[in-house]
Structure formats: structure tokens, C-alpha cells
Coordinates of C-alpha atoms and ligand atoms in Angstrom, one line a residue:
M1 CA -15.1 -8.6 -2.1
T2 CA -12.2 -10.3 -0.3
D3 CA -10.0 -8.5 2.1
F4 CA -7.2 -8.6 -0.5
A5 CA -9.4 -7.1 -3.2
A6 CA -10.5 -4.3 -0.9
N7 CA -7.0 -3.6 0.2
L8 CA -5.7 -3.6 -3.4
N9 CA -8.4 -1.1 -4.4
R10 CA -7.6 1.1 -1.5
I11 CA -3.8 1.0 -2.0
R12 CA -4.1 1.6 -5.7
A13 CA -6.3 4.7 -5.0
R14 CA -3.7 5.9 -2.4
I15 CA -0.9 5.4 -5.0
R16 CA -2.8 7.4 -7.6
Q17 CA -3.5 10.1 -5.0
C18 CA 0.1 10.3 -4.0
E19 CA 1.2 10.5 -7.6
E20 CA -1.1 13.5 -8.0
D21 CA -0.2 15.2 -4.7
Y22 CA 3.6 14.9 -5.3
G23 CA 3.7 15.7 -9.0
R24 CA 4.6 12.2 -10.1
P25 CA 3.3 11.2 -13.6
P26 CA 0.2 8.9 -13.4
G27 CA 1.3 5.3 -13.4
S28 CA 4.9 6.0 -12.5
V29 CA 4.8 4.1 -9.3
A30 CA 4.5 0.3 -9.6
L31 CA 3.3 -2.0 -6.8
L32 CA 5.1 -5.2 -5.8
P33 CA 3.0 -7.4 -3.5
V34 CA 5.2 -9.1 -1.0
C35 CA 3.9 -12.5 -0.1
K36 CA 6.3 -13.9 2.5
G37 CA 4.5 -15.5 5.4
Q38 CA 1.2 -15.6 3.5
P39 CA -0.6 -18.8 2.6
V40 CA -0.7 -19.9 -1.0
G41 CA -4.4 -19.4 -1.2
K42 CA -4.0 -15.7 -0.8
I43 CA -1.4 -15.6 -3.6
E44 CA -3.8 -17.4 -5.9
R45 CA -6.5 -14.9 -5.1
A46 CA -4.1 -12.1 -5.9
W47 CA -3.2 -13.8 -9.2
R48 CA -6.9 -14.1 -10.2
L49 CA -7.1 -10.3 -9.6
G50 CA -4.4 -9.8 -12.2
I51 CA -1.3 -9.5 -9.9
R52 CA 1.7 -10.9 -11.8
D53 CA 4.6 -9.6 -9.7
F54 CA 5.4 -11.2 -6.3
G55 CA 8.1 -10.4 -3.8
E56 CA 9.6 -13.2 -1.6
N57 CA 12.3 -13.3 1.0
Y58 CA 13.0 -17.0 1.2
L59 CA 13.9 -19.4 -1.6
Q60 CA 12.1 -22.5 -0.4
E61 CA 8.9 -20.6 0.6
A62 CA 8.9 -19.1 -2.9
L63 CA 9.4 -22.4 -4.7
D64 CA 6.4 -23.8 -2.8
K65 CA 4.3 -20.9 -4.2
M66 CA 5.5 -21.1 -7.8
I67 CA 2.6 -23.4 -8.6
L68 CA 0.9 -20.5 -10.2
P69 CA 0.9 -20.3 -14.0
Q70 CA 4.3 -19.4 -15.5
D71 CA 3.4 -15.8 -16.3
C72 CA 4.5 -14.4 -13.0
R73 CA 7.6 -12.4 -12.2
W74 CA 9.2 -13.4 -8.9
H75 CA 11.3 -10.8 -7.1
F76 CA 13.8 -12.1 -4.5
I77 CA 14.0 -9.3 -1.9
G78 CA 15.5 -11.2 1.1
P79 CA 19.1 -11.8 2.4
L80 CA 21.2 -13.7 -0.1
Q81 CA 23.4 -16.6 0.9
S82 CA 25.9 -18.3 -1.4
N83 CA 24.2 -21.7 -1.2
K84 CA 20.9 -20.2 -2.4
T85 CA 22.1 -18.3 -5.5
R86 CA 21.6 -21.2 -7.9
G87 CA 17.9 -21.7 -7.0
I88 CA 17.4 -18.0 -7.2
A89 CA 19.1 -17.6 -10.5
E90 CA 17.1 -20.4 -11.9
N91 CA 13.6 -19.4 -10.6
F92 CA 13.4 -15.7 -10.2
Q93 CA 13.2 -12.8 -12.7
W94 CA 14.4 -10.2 -10.3
V95 CA 16.8 -10.0 -7.4
Q96 CA 16.6 -6.7 -5.5
S97 CA 18.9 -7.5 -2.6
V98 CA 22.4 -7.8 -4.1
E99 CA 25.0 -6.3 -1.8
R100 CA 28.3 -8.1 -2.7
E101 CA 30.2 -8.7 -5.9
K102 CA 30.7 -12.4 -5.0
I103 CA 27.0 -13.0 -4.9
A104 CA 26.5 -11.0 -8.1
R105 CA 29.1 -13.1 -9.9
R106 CA 27.5 -16.4 -8.7
L107 CA 24.0 -15.2 -9.9
N108 CA 25.6 -14.3 -13.2
D109 CA 27.4 -17.6 -13.6
Q110 CA 24.3 -19.6 -12.5
R111 CA 21.7 -17.8 -14.6
P112 CA 20.5 -20.5 -17.1
A113 CA 21.5 -19.7 -20.7
G114 CA 17.9 -20.2 -21.9
L115 CA 16.5 -17.4 -19.7
P116 CA 16.8 -13.7 -20.2
P117 CA 19.4 -11.8 -18.0
L118 CA 18.4 -11.6 -14.3
N119 CA 17.1 -8.1 -13.3
V120 CA 19.1 -6.8 -10.4
C121 CA 18.9 -4.0 -7.9
V122 CA 21.7 -3.1 -5.5
Q123 CA 20.5 -3.0 -1.9
V124 CA 21.8 0.1 -0.1
N125 CA 22.1 0.4 3.6
L126 CA 21.2 3.9 4.6
S127 CA 22.7 4.8 8.0
G128 CA 20.6 4.2 11.0
E129 CA 19.1 0.9 9.7
V130 CA 18.5 -1.8 12.1
S131 CA 19.4 -4.5 9.5
K132 CA 23.0 -4.8 8.5
S133 CA 22.0 -5.7 4.9
G134 CA 23.0 -3.6 1.9
V135 CA 26.2 -1.9 0.8
E136 CA 27.2 1.5 2.2
L137 CA 26.0 4.3 0.1
A138 CA 29.6 5.2 -0.8
A139 CA 30.2 1.7 -2.2
A140 CA 27.1 1.5 -4.3
E141 CA 28.7 2.9 -7.4
D142 CA 31.5 0.3 -7.4
L143 CA 29.1 -2.5 -7.0
C144 CA 26.9 -1.1 -9.8
R145 CA 29.9 -1.0 -12.1
E146 CA 30.7 -4.6 -11.3
I147 CA 27.2 -5.7 -12.0
A148 CA 26.9 -3.7 -15.2
A149 CA 29.9 -5.7 -16.5
L150 CA 28.2 -9.1 -16.0
P151 CA 26.4 -10.2 -19.1
R152 CA 23.8 -12.5 -17.5
L153 CA 22.7 -9.7 -15.1
R154 CA 20.8 -6.5 -16.0
L155 CA 21.4 -3.6 -13.6
R156 CA 18.0 -2.1 -13.0
G157 CA 18.3 0.1 -9.9
L158 CA 18.6 0.5 -6.2
M159 CA 16.6 -0.9 -3.3
S160 CA 16.6 0.0 0.4
I161 CA 14.8 -0.8 3.7
P162 CA 15.3 2.3 5.8
A163 CA 14.6 2.0 9.6
Q164 CA 10.9 2.2 10.3
R165 CA 10.1 5.7 11.5
V166 CA 6.7 7.1 12.3
D167 CA 7.2 10.8 11.4
E168 CA 7.0 11.6 7.8
P169 CA 9.9 14.1 7.6
A170 CA 12.3 11.5 9.0
Q171 CA 11.0 8.9 6.5
R172 CA 11.3 11.3 3.6
Q173 CA 14.9 12.2 4.6
A174 CA 16.1 8.6 4.2
F175 CA 14.3 8.2 0.9
R176 CA 15.6 11.5 -0.4
T177 CA 19.1 10.3 0.2
L178 CA 18.6 7.2 -1.8
A179 CA 16.8 9.0 -4.6
G180 CA 19.7 11.5 -4.8
E181 CA 22.2 8.6 -5.3
F182 CA 19.9 6.9 -7.8
N183 CA 19.6 10.1 -9.9
R184 CA 23.4 10.5 -9.8
L185 CA 24.1 6.9 -10.8
R186 CA 21.7 7.0 -13.7
K187 CA 24.0 9.4 -15.5
T188 CA 26.6 6.6 -15.5
F189 CA 24.2 3.7 -15.9
P190 CA 21.3 5.0 -18.0
A191 CA 19.6 1.6 -18.1
M192 CA 18.8 2.0 -14.4
D193 CA 15.0 2.6 -14.1
T194 CA 14.0 1.2 -10.8
L195 CA 14.0 2.9 -7.4
S196 CA 12.6 0.3 -5.0
M197 CA 11.7 1.9 -1.7
G198 CA 8.7 2.1 0.6
M199 CA 6.8 -0.6 2.5
S200 CA 3.5 -0.8 4.2
G201 CA 4.4 1.8 6.9
D202 CA 6.1 4.4 4.8
F203 CA 5.2 4.0 1.1
E204 CA 3.6 7.5 0.8
A205 CA 6.8 9.2 1.9
A206 CA 8.7 7.0 -0.6
I207 CA 6.4 8.0 -3.4
A208 CA 6.9 11.7 -2.5
E209 CA 10.7 11.2 -2.9
G210 CA 10.6 9.4 -6.2
A211 CA 10.1 5.6 -5.6
T212 CA 9.2 3.8 -8.8
L213 CA 8.4 0.5 -7.1
I214 CA 6.9 0.1 -3.6
R215 CA 7.0 -3.3 -1.8
L216 CA 3.9 -4.0 0.2
G217 CA 3.2 -7.0 2.4
T218 CA 0.9 -6.5 5.3
A219 CA -1.0 -3.6 3.9
L220 CA -2.2 -5.9 1.1
F221 CA -2.3 -9.4 2.5
G222 CA -2.8 -8.7 6.2
K223 CA -0.8 -10.1 9.1
R224 CA 2.0 -12.6 8.3
T225 CA 2.2 -16.0 10.0
P226 CA 5.8 -16.5 11.2
Ligands
PLP1 C1 8.8 -8.0 4.3 C2 9.3 -7.0 3.3 C3 8.5 -6.1 2.7 C4 7.0 -5.9 3.0 O1 6.9 -5.4 4.3 P1 5.5 -4.8 4.9 O2 5.9 -4.0 6.0 O3 4.7 -6.0 5.3 O4 4.9 -4.1 3.8 C5 9.1 -5.2 1.8 N1 10.4 -5.3 1.5 C6 11.2 -6.2 2.0 C7 12.6 -6.2 1.7 C8 10.7 -7.1 3.0 O5 11.5 -8.0 3.6

């Protein structure tokens, strides 16, 4: 068995165990393998094992990997610059890192007519994050409303990258804050079904607090090359 296959089995077993431990329905937590900084051979191996969703942070790196058959769903999860929105709107099925109306509007306008609407998550910056990416929690609702009004985008949920903390109570605190906002916003935007939170170092805490999608890079693929 390759490292990836072994990692995948182990992670899937952990997810199932966490679902059980935290009272989450079986199968309610989806796994998004994040392949930034990984060679294309590893992505092909993942594809052969049935992986169809891939997360990427950089447009060009993703385009180089889109040699796989067309049945994959590519999720853009990195910082969004205006000059990259066209390539993203044309080649991805999901964008999880929308943090400004201007970018949302560009993605909407540039989404090709022949493709289904682009699935979008609003990236929220929880206080204490190292990265400056994401809208403030208090501004998330306004951005959700703007996105929900754009016909070529489909508002699916929230995403966040809380500061990496080692102790589980602190990890869970940040995830609980995001989950609270997600559950509140769903009353206004019932189509929202995705709470994207948790990475290799903290996914168990994220599942405990209600993540529906965890984004794992190194835990699945091993160390990244810069
Ligand atoms: C790189 C990255 C991940 C995966 O990180 P790991 O710690 O390797 O699991 C998840 N989400 C985002 C937004 C990332 O940039």
C-alpha cells in the first residue's frame, strides 16, 4: 500500500470515529484532500483510489494538475486576486475563499454560461488569526446576502482557517464560534450546507464542533515541497 492509501485509510477511520464520538451522523463529514505543493503523481494516485475532490491554493499550479479526467471537482481555497478570477471561474467548481463583494462579482460575471453556477463559501477571519484573509465575523452576513443575489454563484457556506493551536479546548472555541454563525445564517440562507473548517492539525476539534468538510493536505499527502 502506498503512503497515500495508508494515510487515507487511517484518516477515514479517524473521521468515522470522531463522527461517532461527537454524535455526528455517519458520513456527515466530507474530506477535501488539499494538493498544493504536491507532485502530480501523488494526485493521480489519489484519483485512482477514488478521490474526486481536490483543494488548491494557486491557479497556475492547479491548472498544471488538471490533466486528470474531467470528473474531478476542484476547490479554490487560496487568496483571491482580481487578475486570477477569470481562470478560477472557468476552471474550478468551488471557491471557498471569497472575502470581498468585488471578487464575488467578478467570479459571477466571468463564470462561463455553459457551466453550472460556481459553488462559493465565504471565508471568515476569526479573531486571533495570523493570516489577514477573510471577512470579519460581523460582516459575513452582508457578504452572504450579496453573493446570494448573484445568479452565477451558489452560496454554499462558510470557511475559516483559525490560528493553529495545540490545545484542543482553544481549537474548539474558534470552531464553535464559526459554527454558531453558520447555524444562524442558515436560517436566512437555507441553501447553505457547507461548514468548511479543520486542517491536518485540528480536524478532530473541527468535527466535534460541526464541520461538514475538512481540508487535509500534509496528513494525507505528506510534507509539501515549497
Ligand atoms: C494548505 C491548506 C490546507 C491544508 O493544510 P494542512 O495543514 O496541510 O492540512 C487547508 N486549507 C487551506 C485554506 C490551506 O491553505
